[in-house]
Amino acid sequence: MSDITPEQGAGNLLLNCAKARSGNRLLIVYEPEELGYYDAASVDIVAQAARDLNLFTTKMRVGFSAINPTLSEDLLEQMQMADIVLFLARLGDQLRFSQMPKGKTIIVCFALSRDMFSSGFANGHHDAFLQLRDAVNTVLANASQVHVTCPNGTDFHGKPMMNLTPSGDTTILRFPMSVFTPVPAHSFSGCVALPGFLTGTGSQFYDDYTIHFDRQVWALLDEGRLAGFEGAANDVARAEAHYDKVAAQFGIDRNFVHSWHAGIHPGCGYPWEASENFERWGGAAFGNPRILHFHTCGAYAPGEISWNVIDPTVVVDGLTLWDNGYFHAERLPQGPEILTRFPCAAQLFANPDRNIGFRRIA
């Protein structure tokens, strides 16, 4: 891809995602770099791009609330005065399924650093991935059977019962767009191979947010319910205790499996080691096609515990759209036309970023 720069990435965000126009009022809600999630450079890059586009730009620093995050009165007041609200803060992701002020363009940014703004992740034209998302949604909505496997033994299947109304997904805009609308899990059964750990969903952050296993563990899925785990006895006991603890802490339906989706953005590389910060990994890497992600533990999106399938193969009515972690967008009915319209996206599919933060999973 040509013109891969952080400035072009910020322009893609403001022009193609936010649809910003000269004179718009932009509020950048950011969390400080010392919290170890977003870097300060990304805030500066977007703010400068906004000034270049003649946007009236205000920056508001917010902290981070691990449990029960809310929009403060000061923040709500600032949001009411803005046309566009951009979250470079986990608060936006935590509250993406919650009530937000009406009549505003509200965006949660999953490009966390200057490096990510400099990558194909932020530079791939936003409209290309909106159109690919819609194409996948259409295929799934019309499907009779979806079968998902992976090299570690994932094997689940069912008929998608898609909810493509606004209630079926968050109305907050994502940048970059990297997943399709979550597939409700209530019509799916089988087993899900876990990649050596369970981690949270980014909804709330709690002690022992990530737990690790010694050997391979499989989660058993029965029509949208967790039916138990298979694996070594000590690993199974650890998983069961984790679900007991999280469900009790939040007073939620322990065994409810809400939905799943896979990544659609081949530019979504994760340049750090996942083990350094699983909270950051879970909030940024899920858009890579090598990851299929479940929302579990809680009868709401996104739940509190995620299952992550590495290198999924997804077959929809006999058509293989994901093959061992490669998303074949050209196999969608509208795929070739979309890739022709957006050569920047076609280049990303031809040279996908396979780095998802695990040295041992290459």
Short mmCIF file of C-alpha atoms in Angstrom, two decimals:
data_model
loop_
_atom_site.label_atom_id
_atom_site.label_comp_id
_atom_site.label_asym_id
_atom_site.label_seq_id
_atom_site.Cartn_x
_atom_site.Cartn_y
_atom_site.Cartn_z
CA MET A 1 0.00 0.00 0.00
CA SER A 2 1.15 3.52 -0.77
CA ASP A 3 0.57 6.45 1.60
CA ILE A 4 0.80 4.33 4.75
CA THR A 5 1.52 7.00 7.35
CA PRO A 6 0.02 7.80 10.74
CA GLU A 7 -1.34 11.03 9.28
CA GLN A 8 -3.12 9.13 6.50
CA GLY A 9 -4.47 6.72 9.10
CA ALA A 10 -5.88 9.61 11.12
CA GLY A 11 -7.35 11.10 7.94
CA ASN A 12 -9.03 7.78 7.19
CA LEU A 13 -10.55 7.88 10.68
CA LEU A 14 -11.81 11.45 10.43
CA LEU A 15 -12.90 11.60 6.78
CA ASN A 16 -14.05 8.07 5.98
CA CYS A 17 -15.30 6.86 9.38
CA ALA A 18 -16.43 10.05 11.15
CA LYS A 19 -17.40 11.78 7.86
CA ALA A 20 -15.98 14.97 9.37
CA ARG A 21 -16.38 18.23 7.53
CA SER A 22 -14.78 21.63 8.01
CA GLY A 23 -16.26 23.40 11.01
CA ASN A 24 -17.40 20.25 12.84
CA ARG A 25 -16.78 20.11 16.58
CA LEU A 26 -14.63 17.14 17.58
CA LEU A 27 -14.18 15.91 21.14
CA ILE A 28 -11.25 13.54 21.70
CA VAL A 29 -11.76 11.57 24.92
CA TYR A 30 -8.46 9.99 25.90
CA GLU A 31 -6.84 8.11 28.72
CA PRO A 32 -3.27 8.91 29.80
CA GLU A 33 -0.39 6.94 28.35
CA GLU A 34 0.86 5.91 31.79
CA LEU A 35 -2.10 3.54 32.12
CA GLY A 36 -0.35 1.38 29.51
CA TYR A 37 -3.10 1.06 26.92
CA TYR A 38 -3.19 3.98 24.43
CA ASP A 39 -0.05 5.95 23.66
CA ALA A 40 0.04 9.74 23.73
CA ALA A 41 1.29 9.98 20.14
CA SER A 42 -2.00 8.65 18.77
CA VAL A 43 -3.89 11.48 20.48
CA ASP A 44 -1.51 14.07 19.03
CA ILE A 45 -1.69 12.56 15.53
CA VAL A 46 -5.49 12.69 15.44
CA ALA A 47 -5.63 16.17 16.96
CA GLN A 48 -3.23 17.54 14.35
CA ALA A 49 -5.13 15.87 11.51
CA ALA A 50 -8.33 17.40 12.88
CA ARG A 51 -6.80 20.87 12.92
CA ASP A 52 -5.61 20.38 9.34
CA LEU A 53 -9.22 19.63 8.40
CA ASN A 54 -10.42 22.78 10.18
CA LEU A 55 -12.26 20.91 12.92
CA PHE A 56 -12.87 22.68 16.22
CA THR A 57 -11.12 20.21 18.47
CA THR A 58 -11.33 19.71 22.23
CA LYS A 59 -9.40 17.07 24.17
CA MET A 60 -10.68 15.67 27.45
CA ARG A 61 -8.61 13.38 29.62
CA VAL A 62 -10.47 10.63 31.45
CA GLY A 63 -9.24 7.96 33.78
CA PHE A 64 -10.05 4.30 33.80
CA SER A 65 -12.69 2.54 35.89
CA ALA A 66 -12.21 -1.20 36.06
CA ILE A 67 -15.70 -1.88 37.43
CA ASN A 68 -19.00 -0.16 36.63
CA PRO A 69 -17.68 2.61 34.35
CA THR A 70 -19.97 5.57 33.74
CA LEU A 71 -20.09 8.78 31.74
CA SER A 72 -19.42 11.61 34.18
CA GLU A 73 -21.54 14.75 34.13
CA ASP A 74 -18.57 16.76 32.85
CA LEU A 75 -18.01 14.30 30.01
CA LEU A 76 -21.68 14.21 29.09
CA GLU A 77 -21.71 18.01 28.97
CA GLN A 78 -18.72 18.03 26.63
CA MET A 79 -20.28 15.31 24.46
CA GLN A 80 -23.47 17.30 24.11
CA MET A 81 -21.49 20.22 22.66
CA ALA A 82 -19.67 18.07 20.09
CA ASP A 83 -20.66 16.79 16.66
CA ILE A 84 -18.12 13.95 16.75
CA VAL A 85 -16.88 12.14 19.85
CA LEU A 86 -13.78 9.99 19.49
CA PHE A 87 -12.77 7.65 22.29
CA LEU A 88 -9.05 6.96 22.55
CA ALA A 89 -9.94 5.45 25.90
CA ARG A 90 -11.23 2.12 27.12
CA LEU A 91 -14.28 3.89 28.51
CA GLY A 92 -15.79 4.03 25.02
CA ASP A 93 -15.31 0.31 24.49
CA GLN A 94 -16.63 -0.54 27.96
CA LEU A 95 -19.82 1.45 27.34
CA ARG A 96 -20.27 0.62 23.65
CA PHE A 97 -23.44 -1.37 24.35
CA SER A 98 -24.75 1.25 26.79
CA GLN A 99 -26.85 4.34 26.31
CA MET A 100 -24.95 7.17 24.65
CA PRO A 101 -26.14 10.70 23.81
CA LYS A 102 -28.34 10.77 20.73
CA GLY A 103 -27.54 12.65 17.56
CA LYS A 104 -23.77 12.35 17.87
CA THR A 105 -21.20 10.51 15.79
CA ILE A 106 -19.46 8.42 18.45
CA ILE A 107 -16.39 6.38 17.56
CA VAL A 108 -14.29 3.93 19.53
CA CYS A 109 -10.76 3.69 18.15
CA PHE A 110 -8.96 0.32 18.24
CA ALA A 111 -5.72 1.72 16.81
CA LEU A 112 -3.86 2.13 20.07
CA SER A 113 -0.51 3.58 19.04
CA ARG A 114 1.45 5.52 16.45
CA ASP A 115 2.62 2.21 14.99
CA MET A 116 -0.96 1.03 14.53
CA PHE A 117 -1.94 4.34 12.91
CA SER A 118 1.06 3.82 10.59
CA SER A 119 -0.06 0.33 9.60
CA GLY A 120 -2.47 -1.10 7.06
CA PHE A 121 -4.93 -1.51 9.93
CA ALA A 122 -5.65 2.23 10.10
CA ASN A 123 -4.79 3.00 6.46
CA GLY A 124 -7.06 0.47 4.73
CA HIS A 125 -10.03 2.51 3.47
CA HIS A 126 -12.77 2.40 6.09
CA ASP A 127 -15.55 2.01 3.52
CA ALA A 128 -13.94 -1.17 2.18
CA PHE A 129 -14.29 -2.90 5.52
CA LEU A 130 -17.80 -1.58 6.10
CA GLN A 131 -18.78 -3.16 2.79
CA LEU A 132 -17.00 -6.41 3.61
CA ARG A 133 -18.74 -6.51 6.98
CA ASP A 134 -22.11 -6.05 5.30
CA ALA A 135 -21.31 -8.74 2.74
CA VAL A 136 -20.43 -11.23 5.47
CA ASN A 137 -23.58 -10.28 7.39
CA THR A 138 -25.70 -10.97 4.31
CA VAL A 139 -24.11 -14.37 3.71
CA LEU A 140 -24.60 -15.37 7.34
CA ALA A 141 -28.18 -14.09 7.46
CA ASN A 142 -29.06 -16.31 4.49
CA ALA A 143 -27.08 -19.36 5.63
CA SER A 144 -28.55 -22.70 6.60
CA GLN A 145 -25.43 -24.07 8.28
CA VAL A 146 -22.11 -22.76 9.58
CA HIS A 147 -19.37 -25.17 10.63
CA VAL A 148 -16.27 -23.91 12.48
CA THR A 149 -13.10 -25.89 13.14
CA CYS A 150 -9.49 -25.10 14.05
CA PRO A 151 -6.16 -27.02 14.28
CA ASN A 152 -6.56 -27.47 18.06
CA GLY A 153 -9.88 -29.28 17.82
CA THR A 154 -12.60 -26.65 17.69
CA ASP A 155 -15.70 -28.16 16.12
CA PHE A 156 -19.04 -26.36 16.46
CA HIS A 157 -21.91 -25.76 14.08
CA GLY A 158 -25.38 -24.28 13.77
CA LYS A 159 -27.72 -22.09 11.75
CA PRO A 160 -27.05 -18.36 12.21
CA MET A 161 -30.05 -16.45 13.53
CA MET A 162 -28.68 -13.01 12.74
CA ASN A 163 -30.11 -9.85 14.23
CA LEU A 164 -29.16 -7.14 11.76
CA THR A 165 -31.35 -4.47 13.36
CA PRO A 166 -29.57 -1.79 15.43
CA SER A 167 -30.26 -3.85 18.57
CA GLY A 168 -28.10 -6.69 17.21
CA ASP A 169 -24.86 -4.75 17.54
CA THR A 170 -23.51 -1.58 19.07
CA THR A 171 -24.53 1.64 17.30
CA ILE A 172 -21.17 3.18 18.18
CA LEU A 173 -18.83 3.29 15.21
CA ARG A 174 -15.65 1.24 15.31
CA PHE A 175 -12.41 2.35 13.74
CA PRO A 176 -11.00 0.41 12.10
CA MET A 177 -13.98 -1.80 11.25
CA SER A 178 -12.65 -5.28 11.88
CA VAL A 179 -15.53 -7.66 12.68
CA PHE A 180 -18.96 -8.54 11.36
CA THR A 181 -22.15 -8.37 13.44
CA PRO A 182 -21.96 -10.91 16.29
CA VAL A 183 -23.66 -14.23 15.54
CA PRO A 184 -26.07 -15.22 18.35
CA ALA A 185 -24.81 -18.45 19.91
CA HIS A 186 -28.15 -19.95 20.97
CA SER A 187 -28.38 -22.03 17.79
CA PHE A 188 -24.81 -23.38 17.96
CA SER A 189 -23.38 -26.48 19.63
CA GLY A 190 -20.05 -28.28 19.71
CA CYS A 191 -16.65 -27.71 21.29
CA VAL A 192 -14.32 -24.71 21.31
CA ALA A 193 -10.55 -25.16 21.69
CA LEU A 194 -9.14 -22.53 24.06
CA PRO A 195 -5.64 -21.18 23.30
CA GLY A 196 -4.16 -21.86 26.72
CA PHE A 197 -6.08 -19.18 28.60
CA LEU A 198 -9.38 -17.51 29.40
CA THR A 199 -9.50 -13.72 29.47
CA GLY A 200 -12.09 -10.97 29.86
CA THR A 201 -14.07 -9.15 27.20
CA GLY A 202 -13.14 -5.55 27.98
CA SER A 203 -16.51 -4.90 29.60
CA GLN A 204 -15.26 -4.84 33.17
CA PHE A 205 -11.80 -5.55 34.55
CA TYR A 206 -11.42 -7.77 37.60
CA ASP A 207 -8.76 -9.61 39.59
CA ASP A 208 -7.39 -12.66 37.76
CA TYR A 209 -8.68 -11.17 34.51
CA THR A 210 -6.73 -13.84 32.62
CA ILE A 211 -6.14 -17.40 33.78
CA HIS A 212 -3.80 -19.90 32.12
CA PHE A 213 -3.93 -23.65 31.53
CA ASP A 214 -1.18 -26.23 31.53
CA ARG A 215 -2.61 -28.25 28.63
CA GLN A 216 -5.25 -28.04 25.94
CA VAL A 217 -8.75 -27.26 27.23
CA TRP A 218 -12.01 -27.39 25.29
CA ALA A 219 -15.20 -25.53 26.22
CA LEU A 220 -18.40 -27.47 25.48
CA LEU A 221 -21.19 -25.48 23.85
CA ASP A 222 -24.80 -26.70 23.87
CA GLU A 223 -27.30 -24.40 22.14
CA GLY A 224 -25.76 -21.26 23.54
CA ARG A 225 -24.95 -22.67 26.99
CA LEU A 226 -21.63 -23.61 28.52
CA ALA A 227 -21.99 -27.34 29.20
CA GLY A 228 -18.59 -27.81 30.86
CA PHE A 229 -14.95 -28.23 29.93
CA GLU A 230 -12.76 -31.08 28.75
CA GLY A 231 -9.05 -31.42 29.46
CA ALA A 232 -6.72 -32.23 32.32
CA ALA A 233 -8.53 -32.35 35.67
CA ASN A 234 -6.60 -29.44 37.19
CA ASP A 235 -7.25 -27.23 34.13
CA VAL A 236 -10.96 -28.09 34.09
CA ALA A 237 -11.21 -27.28 37.80
CA ARG A 238 -9.45 -23.95 37.21
CA ALA A 239 -11.85 -23.03 34.41
CA GLU A 240 -14.95 -23.99 36.40
CA ALA A 241 -13.74 -22.01 39.44
CA HIS A 242 -13.07 -18.98 37.25
CA TYR A 243 -16.62 -19.02 35.90
CA ASP A 244 -17.99 -19.47 39.41
CA LYS A 245 -16.01 -16.49 40.65
CA VAL A 246 -16.80 -14.08 37.81
CA ALA A 247 -20.49 -14.98 37.70
CA ALA A 248 -20.82 -14.53 41.47
CA GLN A 249 -18.91 -11.23 41.44
CA PHE A 250 -21.26 -9.63 38.91
CA GLY A 251 -24.44 -11.58 39.65
CA ILE A 252 -24.76 -12.84 36.06
CA ASP A 253 -25.82 -15.98 34.20
CA ARG A 254 -22.71 -18.12 34.51
CA ASN A 255 -23.31 -20.46 31.56
CA PHE A 256 -24.82 -18.06 29.02
CA VAL A 257 -22.86 -17.89 25.74
CA HIS A 258 -24.04 -14.78 23.96
CA SER A 259 -22.45 -14.62 20.52
CA TRP A 260 -19.33 -14.96 18.38
CA HIS A 261 -17.55 -13.25 15.52
CA ALA A 262 -14.29 -13.54 13.59
CA GLY A 263 -11.85 -10.89 12.44
CA ILE A 264 -12.17 -9.50 8.91
CA HIS A 265 -9.21 -7.08 8.80
CA PRO A 266 -5.94 -8.58 7.50
CA GLY A 267 -4.08 -5.41 8.52
CA CYS A 268 -4.95 -5.91 12.18
CA GLY A 269 -1.57 -7.01 13.47
CA TYR A 270 -0.75 -7.00 17.17
CA PRO A 271 2.87 -5.79 17.45
CA TRP A 272 3.41 -6.65 21.13
CA GLU A 273 3.58 -9.88 23.07
CA ALA A 274 0.09 -10.76 24.31
CA SER A 275 1.35 -11.99 27.68
CA GLU A 276 2.66 -8.52 28.50
CA ASN A 277 -0.88 -7.13 28.73
CA PHE A 278 -3.83 -9.41 28.00
CA GLU A 279 -6.24 -6.54 28.61
CA ARG A 280 -4.63 -4.64 25.73
CA TRP A 281 -4.43 -7.75 23.55
CA GLY A 282 -8.13 -8.49 24.00
CA GLY A 283 -9.05 -4.95 23.04
CA ALA A 284 -6.98 -4.74 19.87
CA ALA A 285 -6.13 -8.12 18.33
CA PHE A 286 -9.62 -9.57 17.84
CA GLY A 287 -10.03 -8.02 14.38
CA ASN A 288 -7.31 -10.22 12.89
CA PRO A 289 -8.79 -13.07 10.79
CA ARG A 290 -6.66 -15.52 12.79
CA ILE A 291 -8.94 -14.96 15.79
CA LEU A 292 -12.56 -16.01 16.31
CA HIS A 293 -13.95 -14.57 19.51
CA PHE A 294 -16.87 -15.63 21.76
CA HIS A 295 -18.73 -13.47 24.31
CA THR A 296 -19.61 -15.62 27.34
CA CYS A 297 -20.60 -15.42 31.01
CA GLY A 298 -23.54 -13.04 31.16
CA ALA A 299 -26.75 -12.81 29.15
CA TYR A 300 -25.66 -9.62 27.44
CA ALA A 301 -23.01 -8.43 25.00
CA PRO A 302 -20.12 -8.72 25.39
CA GLY A 303 -20.37 -10.79 28.59
CA GLU A 304 -17.38 -10.99 30.92
CA ILE A 305 -15.26 -13.95 29.71
CA SER A 306 -14.11 -14.50 26.14
CA TRP A 307 -13.17 -17.64 24.29
CA ASN A 308 -10.61 -17.13 21.54
CA VAL A 309 -10.18 -19.61 18.70
CA ILE A 310 -6.87 -19.37 16.85
CA ASP A 311 -6.73 -19.97 13.07
CA PRO A 312 -10.40 -20.83 12.51
CA THR A 313 -11.84 -22.44 9.42
CA VAL A 314 -15.39 -21.20 8.84
CA VAL A 315 -17.52 -22.99 6.26
CA VAL A 316 -20.86 -21.39 5.36
CA ASP A 317 -23.18 -23.69 3.40
CA GLY A 318 -20.15 -25.44 1.94
CA LEU A 319 -18.27 -22.22 1.14
CA THR A 320 -15.00 -21.83 3.06
CA LEU A 321 -14.69 -18.12 3.94
CA TRP A 322 -12.00 -18.49 6.63
CA ASP A 323 -9.37 -21.15 6.01
CA ASN A 324 -6.93 -21.75 8.85
CA GLY A 325 -7.07 -18.08 9.85
CA TYR A 326 -7.05 -16.61 6.33
CA PHE A 327 -10.20 -14.67 5.43
CA HIS A 328 -11.00 -15.09 1.74
CA ALA A 329 -12.96 -11.93 1.04
CA GLU A 330 -12.82 -12.66 -2.70
CA ARG A 331 -15.13 -15.64 -2.12
CA LEU A 332 -17.98 -13.44 -0.92
CA PRO A 333 -20.63 -12.75 -3.59
CA GLN A 334 -19.67 -9.05 -3.63
CA GLY A 335 -16.06 -9.63 -2.61
CA PRO A 336 -14.25 -9.24 -5.97
CA GLU A 337 -16.08 -5.98 -6.71
CA ILE A 338 -15.25 -4.56 -3.27
CA LEU A 339 -11.57 -5.44 -3.61
CA THR A 340 -11.48 -3.91 -7.09
CA ARG A 341 -13.01 -0.67 -5.79
CA PHE A 342 -10.54 -0.53 -2.93
CA PRO A 343 -7.09 -1.69 -4.06
CA CYS A 344 -5.66 -0.70 -0.67
CA ALA A 345 -7.79 -3.43 0.91
CA ALA A 346 -6.88 -5.92 -1.82
CA GLN A 347 -3.19 -5.34 -1.04
CA LEU A 348 -3.81 -6.08 2.64
CA PHE A 349 -5.51 -9.37 1.77
CA ALA A 350 -2.60 -10.26 -0.51
CA ASN A 351 -0.12 -9.57 2.33
CA PRO A 352 -1.95 -10.14 5.63
CA ASP A 353 -0.34 -9.33 8.96
CA ARG A 354 -0.23 -12.69 10.75
CA ASN A 355 1.22 -11.33 13.99
CA ILE A 356 -1.32 -11.78 16.80
CA GLY A 357 1.02 -11.49 19.75
CA PHE A 358 2.07 -15.11 20.29
CA ARG A 359 5.59 -16.17 19.40
CA ARG A 360 4.64 -19.81 19.80
CA ILE A 361 1.59 -19.52 17.48
CA ALA A 362 3.12 -18.49 14.15
#
